[in-house]
PDB file of C-alpha atoms in Angstrom:
ATOM      1  CA  MET A   1      17.382 156.628   5.801  1.00  0.00           C
ATOM      2  CA  ILE A   2      19.754 154.904   8.597  1.00  0.00           C
ATOM      3  CA  VAL A   3      22.678 157.260   9.545  1.00  0.00           C
ATOM      4  CA  ARG A   4      25.613 155.479  10.603  1.00  0.00           C
ATOM      5  CA  LEU A   5      27.452 156.839  13.648  1.00  0.00           C
ATOM      6  CA  GLN A   6      30.925 156.009  13.443  1.00  0.00           C
ATOM      7  CA  VAL A   7      32.802 156.461  16.864  1.00  0.00           C
ATOM      8  CA  ARG A   8      36.635 156.324  16.385  1.00  0.00           C
ATOM      9  CA  CYS A   9      39.049 156.574  19.485  1.00  0.00           C
ATOM     10  CA  PRO A  10      41.382 159.669  19.265  1.00  0.00           C
ATOM     11  CA  PRO A  11      45.047 158.734  17.786  1.00  0.00           C
ATOM     12  CA  CYS A  12      47.887 158.041  19.864  1.00  0.00           C
ATOM     13  CA  THR A  13      50.290 160.261  20.140  1.00  0.00           C
ATOM     14  CA  PRO A  14      53.576 159.392  21.089  1.00  0.00           C
ATOM     15  CA  MET A  15      53.255 161.041  24.176  1.00  0.00           C
ATOM     16  CA  SER A  16      50.170 159.335  25.321  1.00  0.00           C
ATOM     17  CA  ARG A  17      51.528 155.885  24.077  1.00  0.00           C
ATOM     18  CA  SER A  18      54.777 157.000  27.043  1.00  0.00           C
ATOM     19  CA  VAL A  19      52.480 157.298  29.485  1.00  0.00           C
ATOM     20  CA  LEU A  20      50.145 153.901  29.036  1.00  0.00           C
ATOM     21  CA  TRP A  21      53.724 152.464  29.069  1.00  0.00           C
ATOM     22  CA  GLN A  22      55.213 153.707  32.214  1.00  0.00           C
ATOM     23  CA  ASP A  23      51.755 153.068  34.044  1.00  0.00           C
ATOM     24  CA  THR A  24      52.053 149.755  32.947  1.00  0.00           C
ATOM     25  CA  GLU A  25      55.533 148.907  33.881  1.00  0.00           C
ATOM     26  CA  LYS A  26      54.822 150.579  37.292  1.00  0.00           C
ATOM     27  CA  ASP A  27      52.025 148.347  37.868  1.00  0.00           C
ATOM     28  CA  ALA A  28      54.127 145.603  36.509  1.00  0.00           C
ATOM     29  CA  CYS A  29      57.116 146.859  39.489  1.00  0.00           C
ATOM     30  CA  ILE A  30      54.498 147.218  41.692  1.00  0.00           C
ATOM     31  CA  PHE A  31      53.564 143.826  41.821  1.00  0.00           C
ATOM     32  CA  SER A  32      56.703 141.967  41.235  1.00  0.00           C
ATOM     33  CA  GLN A  33      57.413 144.096  44.465  1.00  0.00           C
ATOM     34  CA  THR A  34      54.744 142.156  46.244  1.00  0.00           C
ATOM     35  CA  THR A  35      54.972 139.043  44.987  1.00  0.00           C
ATOM     36  CA  ALA A  36      58.749 139.267  46.200  1.00  0.00           C
ATOM     37  CA  ASP A  37      57.853 140.362  49.669  1.00  0.00           C
ATOM     38  CA  ILE A  38      55.815 137.869  49.851  1.00  0.00           C
ATOM     39  CA  LEU A  39      57.732 135.082  48.966  1.00  0.00           C
ATOM     40  CA  LEU A  40      60.339 135.913  51.449  1.00  0.00           C
ATOM     41  CA  ILE A  41      57.472 136.253  54.236  1.00  0.00           C
ATOM     42  CA  CYS A  42      57.052 132.634  53.287  1.00  0.00           C
ATOM     43  CA  ALA A  43      60.687 132.102  52.795  1.00  0.00           C
ATOM     44  CA  PHE A  44      61.482 132.887  56.339  1.00  0.00           C
ATOM     45  CA  SER A  45      58.472 131.400  57.710  1.00  0.00           C
ATOM     46  CA  LEU A  46      59.697 128.058  56.360  1.00  0.00           C
ATOM     47  CA  LYS A  47      63.022 128.850  57.428  1.00  0.00           C
ATOM     48  CA  LEU A  48      61.878 129.028  60.952  1.00  0.00           C
ATOM     49  CA  GLU A  49      59.860 125.783  60.642  1.00  0.00           C
ATOM     50  CA  CYS A  50      63.176 124.306  59.227  1.00  0.00           C
ATOM     51  CA  ASP A  51      64.914 125.419  62.285  1.00  0.00           C
ATOM     52  CA  LYS A  52      62.265 124.168  64.613  1.00  0.00           C
ATOM     53  CA  LEU A  53      62.065 120.623  63.117  1.00  0.00           C
ATOM     54  CA  ALA A  54      65.455 120.774  63.287  1.00  0.00           C
ATOM     55  CA  SER A  55      65.601 121.128  66.821  1.00  0.00           C
ATOM     56  CA  GLU A  56      62.766 118.624  67.600  1.00  0.00           C
ATOM     57  CA  LYS A  57      64.716 116.377  65.516  1.00  0.00           C
ATOM     58  CA  SER A  58      67.960 116.807  67.486  1.00  0.00           C
ATOM     59  CA  GLU A  59      65.829 116.791  70.483  1.00  0.00           C
ATOM     60  CA  MET A  60      64.398 113.277  69.834  1.00  0.00           C
ATOM     61  CA  GLN A  61      67.938 111.700  68.923  1.00  0.00           C
ATOM     62  CA  ARG A  62      68.877 112.759  71.721  1.00  0.00           C
ATOM     63  CA  HIS A  63      65.967 111.166  73.868  1.00  0.00           C
ATOM     64  CA  TYR A  64      66.503 107.921  71.149  1.00  0.00           C
ATOM     65  CA  ILE A  65      70.259 108.042  72.426  1.00  0.00           C
ATOM     66  CA  MET A  66      69.586 108.253  76.237  1.00  0.00           C
ATOM     67  CA  TYR A  67      66.775 105.085  75.901  1.00  0.00           C
ATOM     68  CA  TYR A  68      68.690 103.147  74.102  1.00  0.00           C
ATOM     69  CA  GLU A  69      71.277 103.640  76.656  1.00  0.00           C
ATOM     70  CA  MET A  70      68.886 102.291  79.254  1.00  0.00           C
ATOM     71  CA  SER A  71      67.416  99.781  77.756  1.00  0.00           C
ATOM     72  CA  TYR A  72      70.883  98.540  76.599  1.00  0.00           C
ATOM     73  CA  GLY A  73      71.910  98.716  80.242  1.00  0.00           C
ATOM     74  CA  LEU A  74      68.378  97.034  81.863  1.00  0.00           C
ATOM     75  CA  ASN A  75      69.381  94.137  79.510  1.00  0.00           C
ATOM     76  CA  ILE A  76      72.805  93.564  80.412  1.00  0.00           C
ATOM     77  CA  GLU A  77      71.665  93.727  84.027  1.00  0.00           C
ATOM     78  CA  MET A  78      68.580  91.754  83.318  1.00  0.00           C
ATOM     79  CA  HIS A  79      71.297  89.103  81.667  1.00  0.00           C
ATOM     80  CA  LYS A  80      73.563  89.356  85.048  1.00  0.00           C
ATOM     81  CA  GLN A  81      70.793  88.924  87.873  1.00  0.00           C
ATOM     82  CA  ALA A  82      69.671  85.504  85.228  1.00  0.00           C
ATOM     83  CA  GLU A  83      73.039  84.227  85.553  1.00  0.00           C
ATOM     84  CA  ILE A  84      73.321  85.285  89.274  1.00  0.00           C
ATOM     85  CA  VAL A  85      69.955  83.430  89.890  1.00  0.00           C
ATOM     86  CA  LYS A  86      71.167  80.352  87.957  1.00  0.00           C
ATOM     87  CA  ARG A  87      74.512  79.820  89.344  1.00  0.00           C
ATOM     88  CA  LEU A  88      72.832  80.364  93.083  1.00  0.00           C
ATOM     89  CA  ASN A  89      69.977  77.844  91.795  1.00  0.00           C
ATOM     90  CA  GLY A  90      73.094  75.438  91.191  1.00  0.00           C
ATOM     91  CA  ILE A  91      74.850  75.922  94.114  1.00  0.00           C
ATOM     92  CA  CYS A  92      71.219  75.294  96.576  1.00  0.00           C
ATOM     93  CA  ALA A  93      71.204  71.774  94.028  1.00  0.00           C
ATOM     94  CA  GLN A  94      74.788  70.956  95.122  1.00  0.00           C
ATOM     95  CA  VAL A  95      73.840  72.030  98.560  1.00  0.00           C
ATOM     96  CA  LEU A  96      70.495  70.260  99.200  1.00  0.00           C
ATOM     97  CA  PRO A  97      71.240  66.608  98.882  1.00  0.00           C
ATOM     98  CA  TYR A  98      73.742  67.274 101.879  1.00  0.00           C
ATOM     99  CA  LEU A  99      70.582  68.095 104.170  1.00  0.00           C
ATOM    100  CA  SER A 100      68.111  65.762 106.031  1.00  0.00           C
ATOM    101  CA  GLN A 101      64.934  65.200 104.459  1.00  0.00           C
ATOM    102  CA  GLU A 102      62.744  67.595 106.803  1.00  0.00           C
ATOM    103  CA  HIS A 103      65.086  70.585 106.111  1.00  0.00           C
ATOM    104  CA  GLN A 104      64.842  69.918 102.443  1.00  0.00           C
ATOM    105  CA  GLN A 105      61.537  70.372 102.297  1.00  0.00           C
ATOM    106  CA  GLN A 106      61.815  73.389 104.071  1.00  0.00           C
ATOM    107  CA  VAL A 107      64.272  74.625 101.673  1.00  0.00           C
ATOM    108  CA  MET A 108      62.576  73.128  98.440  1.00  0.00           C
ATOM    109  CA  GLY A 109      59.054  74.850  99.886  1.00  0.00           C
ATOM    110  CA  ALA A 110      61.441  78.372 100.320  1.00  0.00           C
ATOM    111  CA  ILE A 111      62.673  78.137  96.725  1.00  0.00           C
ATOM    112  CA  GLU A 112      59.153  77.726  95.704  1.00  0.00           C
ATOM    113  CA  ARG A 113      58.095  80.023  97.301  1.00  0.00           C
ATOM    114  CA  ALA A 114      60.805  83.035  96.263  1.00  0.00           C
ATOM    115  CA  LYS A 115      60.058  81.819  92.538  1.00  0.00           C
ATOM    116  CA  GLN A 116      56.575  82.697  93.111  1.00  0.00           C
ATOM    117  CA  VAL A 117      56.612  86.978  92.514  1.00  0.00           C
ATOM    118  CA  THR A 118      53.047  88.556  91.905  1.00  0.00           C
ATOM    119  CA  PRO A 119      53.032  91.916  90.272  1.00  0.00           C
ATOM    120  CA  PRO A 120      52.208  93.646  93.634  1.00  0.00           C
ATOM    121  CA  GLU A 121      54.946  92.675  95.405  1.00  0.00           C
ATOM    122  CA  MET A 122      56.940  94.005  92.225  1.00  0.00           C
ATOM    123  CA  ASN A 123      55.127  96.962  92.459  1.00  0.00           C
ATOM    124  CA  SER A 124      56.082  97.636  96.407  1.00  0.00           C
ATOM    125  CA  ILE A 125      59.804  96.541  95.937  1.00  0.00           C
ATOM    126  CA  ILE A 126      60.231  99.174  93.213  1.00  0.00           C
ATOM    127  CA  ARG A 127      58.534 101.542  95.223  1.00  0.00           C
ATOM    128  CA  GLN A 128      60.735 100.715  98.386  1.00  0.00           C
ATOM    129  CA  GLN A 129      63.612 101.021  96.219  1.00  0.00           C
ATOM    130  CA  LEU A 130      62.504 104.313  94.620  1.00  0.00           C
ATOM    131  CA  GLN A 131      62.004 106.015  97.989  1.00  0.00           C
ATOM    132  CA  VAL A 132      65.307 104.782  99.467  1.00  0.00           C
ATOM    133  CA  GLN A 133      66.940 106.584  96.245  1.00  0.00           C
ATOM    134  CA  HIS A 134      64.795 109.479  96.858  1.00  0.00           C
ATOM    135  CA  LEU A 135      66.045 109.570 100.187  1.00  0.00           C
ATOM    136  CA  SER A 136      69.886 108.880  99.686  1.00  0.00           C
ATOM    137  CA  GLN A 137      69.341 112.128  97.425  1.00  0.00           C
ATOM    138  CA  LEU A 138      68.237 114.115  99.783  1.00  0.00           C
ATOM    139  CA  GLN A 139      70.233 113.352 102.455  1.00  0.00           C
ATOM    140  CA  GLY A 140      73.446 114.133  99.934  1.00  0.00           C
ATOM    141  CA  LEU A 141      71.876 117.290  99.069  1.00  0.00           C
ATOM    142  CA  ALA A 142      71.626 118.264 102.969  1.00  0.00           C
ATOM    143  CA  LEU A 143      74.917 117.694 103.781  1.00  0.00           C
ATOM    144  CA  PRO A 144      77.369 120.831 103.795  1.00  0.00           C
ATOM    145  CA  VAL A 145      79.763 120.696 100.756  1.00  0.00           C
ATOM    146  CA  THR A 146      83.287 121.557 101.881  1.00  0.00           C
ATOM    147  CA  PRO A 147      85.476 123.533  98.881  1.00  0.00           C
ATOM    148  CA  LEU A 148      87.993 121.361  97.291  1.00  0.00           C
ATOM    149  CA  PRO A 149      91.635 122.822  96.824  1.00  0.00           C
ATOM    150  CA  LEU A 150      92.588 123.950  93.623  1.00  0.00           C
ATOM    151  CA  GLY A 151      93.563 121.145  90.920  1.00  0.00           C
ATOM    152  CA  LEU A 152      91.158 119.013  93.241  1.00  0.00           C
ATOM    153  CA  THR A 153      87.667 117.143  91.836  1.00  0.00           C
ATOM    154  CA  PRO A 154      85.707 115.052  93.590  1.00  0.00           C
ATOM    155  CA  PRO A 155      86.043 111.558  93.541  1.00  0.00           C
ATOM    156  CA  SER A 156      83.017 109.838  91.890  1.00  0.00           C
ATOM    157  CA  LEU A 157      81.542 106.534  93.000  1.00  0.00           C
ATOM    158  CA  PRO A 158      81.584 103.633  91.374  1.00  0.00           C
ATOM    159  CA  ALA A 159      77.774 101.931  90.533  1.00  0.00           C
ATOM    160  CA  VAL A 160      76.549  99.469  93.091  1.00  0.00           C
ATOM    161  CA  SER A 161      74.841  96.625  92.624  1.00  0.00           C
ATOM    162  CA  SER A 162      73.015  94.843  95.403  1.00  0.00           C
ATOM    163  CA  SER A 163      75.166  91.508  95.065  1.00  0.00           C
ATOM    164  CA  SER A 164      78.371  93.763  94.853  1.00  0.00           C
ATOM    165  CA  GLY A 165      77.097  95.763  97.610  1.00  0.00           C
ATOM    166  CA  LEU A 166      76.427  92.466  99.978  1.00  0.00           C
ATOM    167  CA  LEU A 167      80.336  91.407  98.812  1.00  0.00           C
ATOM    168  CA  SER A 168      82.052  94.904  99.594  1.00  0.00           C
ATOM    169  CA  LEU A 169      80.116  94.993 102.535  1.00  0.00           C
ATOM    170  CA  SER A 170      80.916  91.648 103.812  1.00  0.00           C
ATOM    171  CA  SER A 171      85.126  92.513 103.125  1.00  0.00           C
ATOM    172  CA  ILE A 172      84.657  95.634 105.232  1.00  0.00           C
ATOM    173  CA  LEU A 173      83.512  93.635 108.047  1.00  0.00           C
ATOM    174  CA  ALA A 174      86.015  91.005 107.390  1.00  0.00           C
ATOM    175  CA  ASN A 175      88.707  93.591 107.434  1.00  0.00           C
ATOM    176  CA  TYR A 176      87.576  95.227 110.061  1.00  0.00           C
ATOM    177  CA  SER A 177      87.407  91.946 112.267  1.00  0.00           C
ATOM    178  CA  HIS A 178      90.353  90.967 111.318  1.00  0.00           C
ATOM    179  CA  GLY A 179      92.327  94.255 111.837  1.00  0.00           C
ATOM    180  CA  GLN A 180      90.263  94.330 115.461  1.00  0.00           C
ATOM    181  CA  PRO A 181      92.515  92.068 117.627  1.00  0.00           C
ATOM    182  CA  THR A 182      95.828  93.264 115.621  1.00  0.00           C
ATOM    183  CA  ALA A 183      95.087  96.854 117.237  1.00  0.00           C
ATOM    184  CA  VAL A 184      94.229  96.049 120.369  1.00  0.00           C
ATOM    185  CA  LYS A 185      97.521  93.480 120.018  1.00  0.00           C
ATOM    186  CA  GLU A 186      99.448  96.712 119.238  1.00  0.00           C
ATOM    187  CA  ASP A 187      98.337  98.746 121.963  1.00  0.00           C
ATOM    188  CA  GLY A 188      98.585  96.203 124.619  1.00  0.00           C
ATOM    189  CA  ALA A 189     102.365  95.890 123.275  1.00  0.00           C
ATOM    190  CA  ARG A 190     102.589  99.753 123.306  1.00  0.00           C
ATOM    191  CA  GLU A 191     101.119 100.155 126.610  1.00  0.00           C
ATOM    192  CA  PRO A 192     104.286  98.363 128.428  1.00  0.00           C
ATOM    193  CA  ALA A 193     106.405 100.174 126.291  1.00  0.00           C
ATOM    194  CA  GLU A 194     105.064 103.409 127.351  1.00  0.00           C
ATOM    195  CA  ARG A 195     105.094 102.430 131.209  1.00  0.00           C
ATOM    196  CA  ALA A 196     108.877 101.265 130.776  1.00  0.00           C
ATOM    197  CA  PRO A 197     110.590 104.916 130.221  1.00  0.00           C
ATOM    198  CA  ARG A 198     108.042 106.171 132.600  1.00  0.00           C
ATOM    199  CA  GLY A 199     109.504 103.816 135.398  1.00  0.00           C
ATOM    200  CA  GLU A 200     112.929 104.484 134.410  1.00  0.00           C
ATOM    201  CA  ASP A 201     112.655 108.491 134.640  1.00  0.00           C
ATOM    202  CA  GLY A 202     110.965 107.971 138.195  1.00  0.00           C
ATOM    203  CA  ASP A 203     113.939 105.914 139.376  1.00  0.00           C
ATOM    204  CA  LYS A 204     116.140 108.562 138.461  1.00  0.00           C
ATOM    205  CA  SER A 205     113.891 111.506 139.824  1.00  0.00           C
ATOM    206  CA  ASP A 206     114.606 109.549 142.873  1.00  0.00           C
TER     207      ASP A 206
END
């Protein structure tokens, strides 16, 4: 004889149903709060990453602009030096026929030697220029700086290239050579004028 046992759950009362619903709702709220906290942390980390990328982007743009200006300036300087070389070559070609045969050969050999610039020579030239620039900066830092009056700003020095520097130096020397005799003449003319009143004063005193 088979005995069938029927296991039945106790009947759910309204009180037990409300307790189960409260527990489920509480778990759902806790899960939602935890998920929201995780999402806030992820959003904050993403915001920090975006700010970092934005700062890196602005820094890269600044470097790009700086390198672009440097390359543009170097390109202009290269074309300028190429034009100067072309004009000097034309001047040499015009002056060369007026020289004697021996001098023409010497000048042609010097021109050909000047055209042959090796990479080690370029490296040494660049190194010398950097050393000169570094020494000039150190000398500028070593000079005593006197305070300027209020409202005055220190004058800015223009950029000087090799050709402009030579031209300015030659003009200064020319002005100095032309101005020195005039200064001597003025001093010479001033001495008799100063002696004459002294002589008159001496005569009056006598």
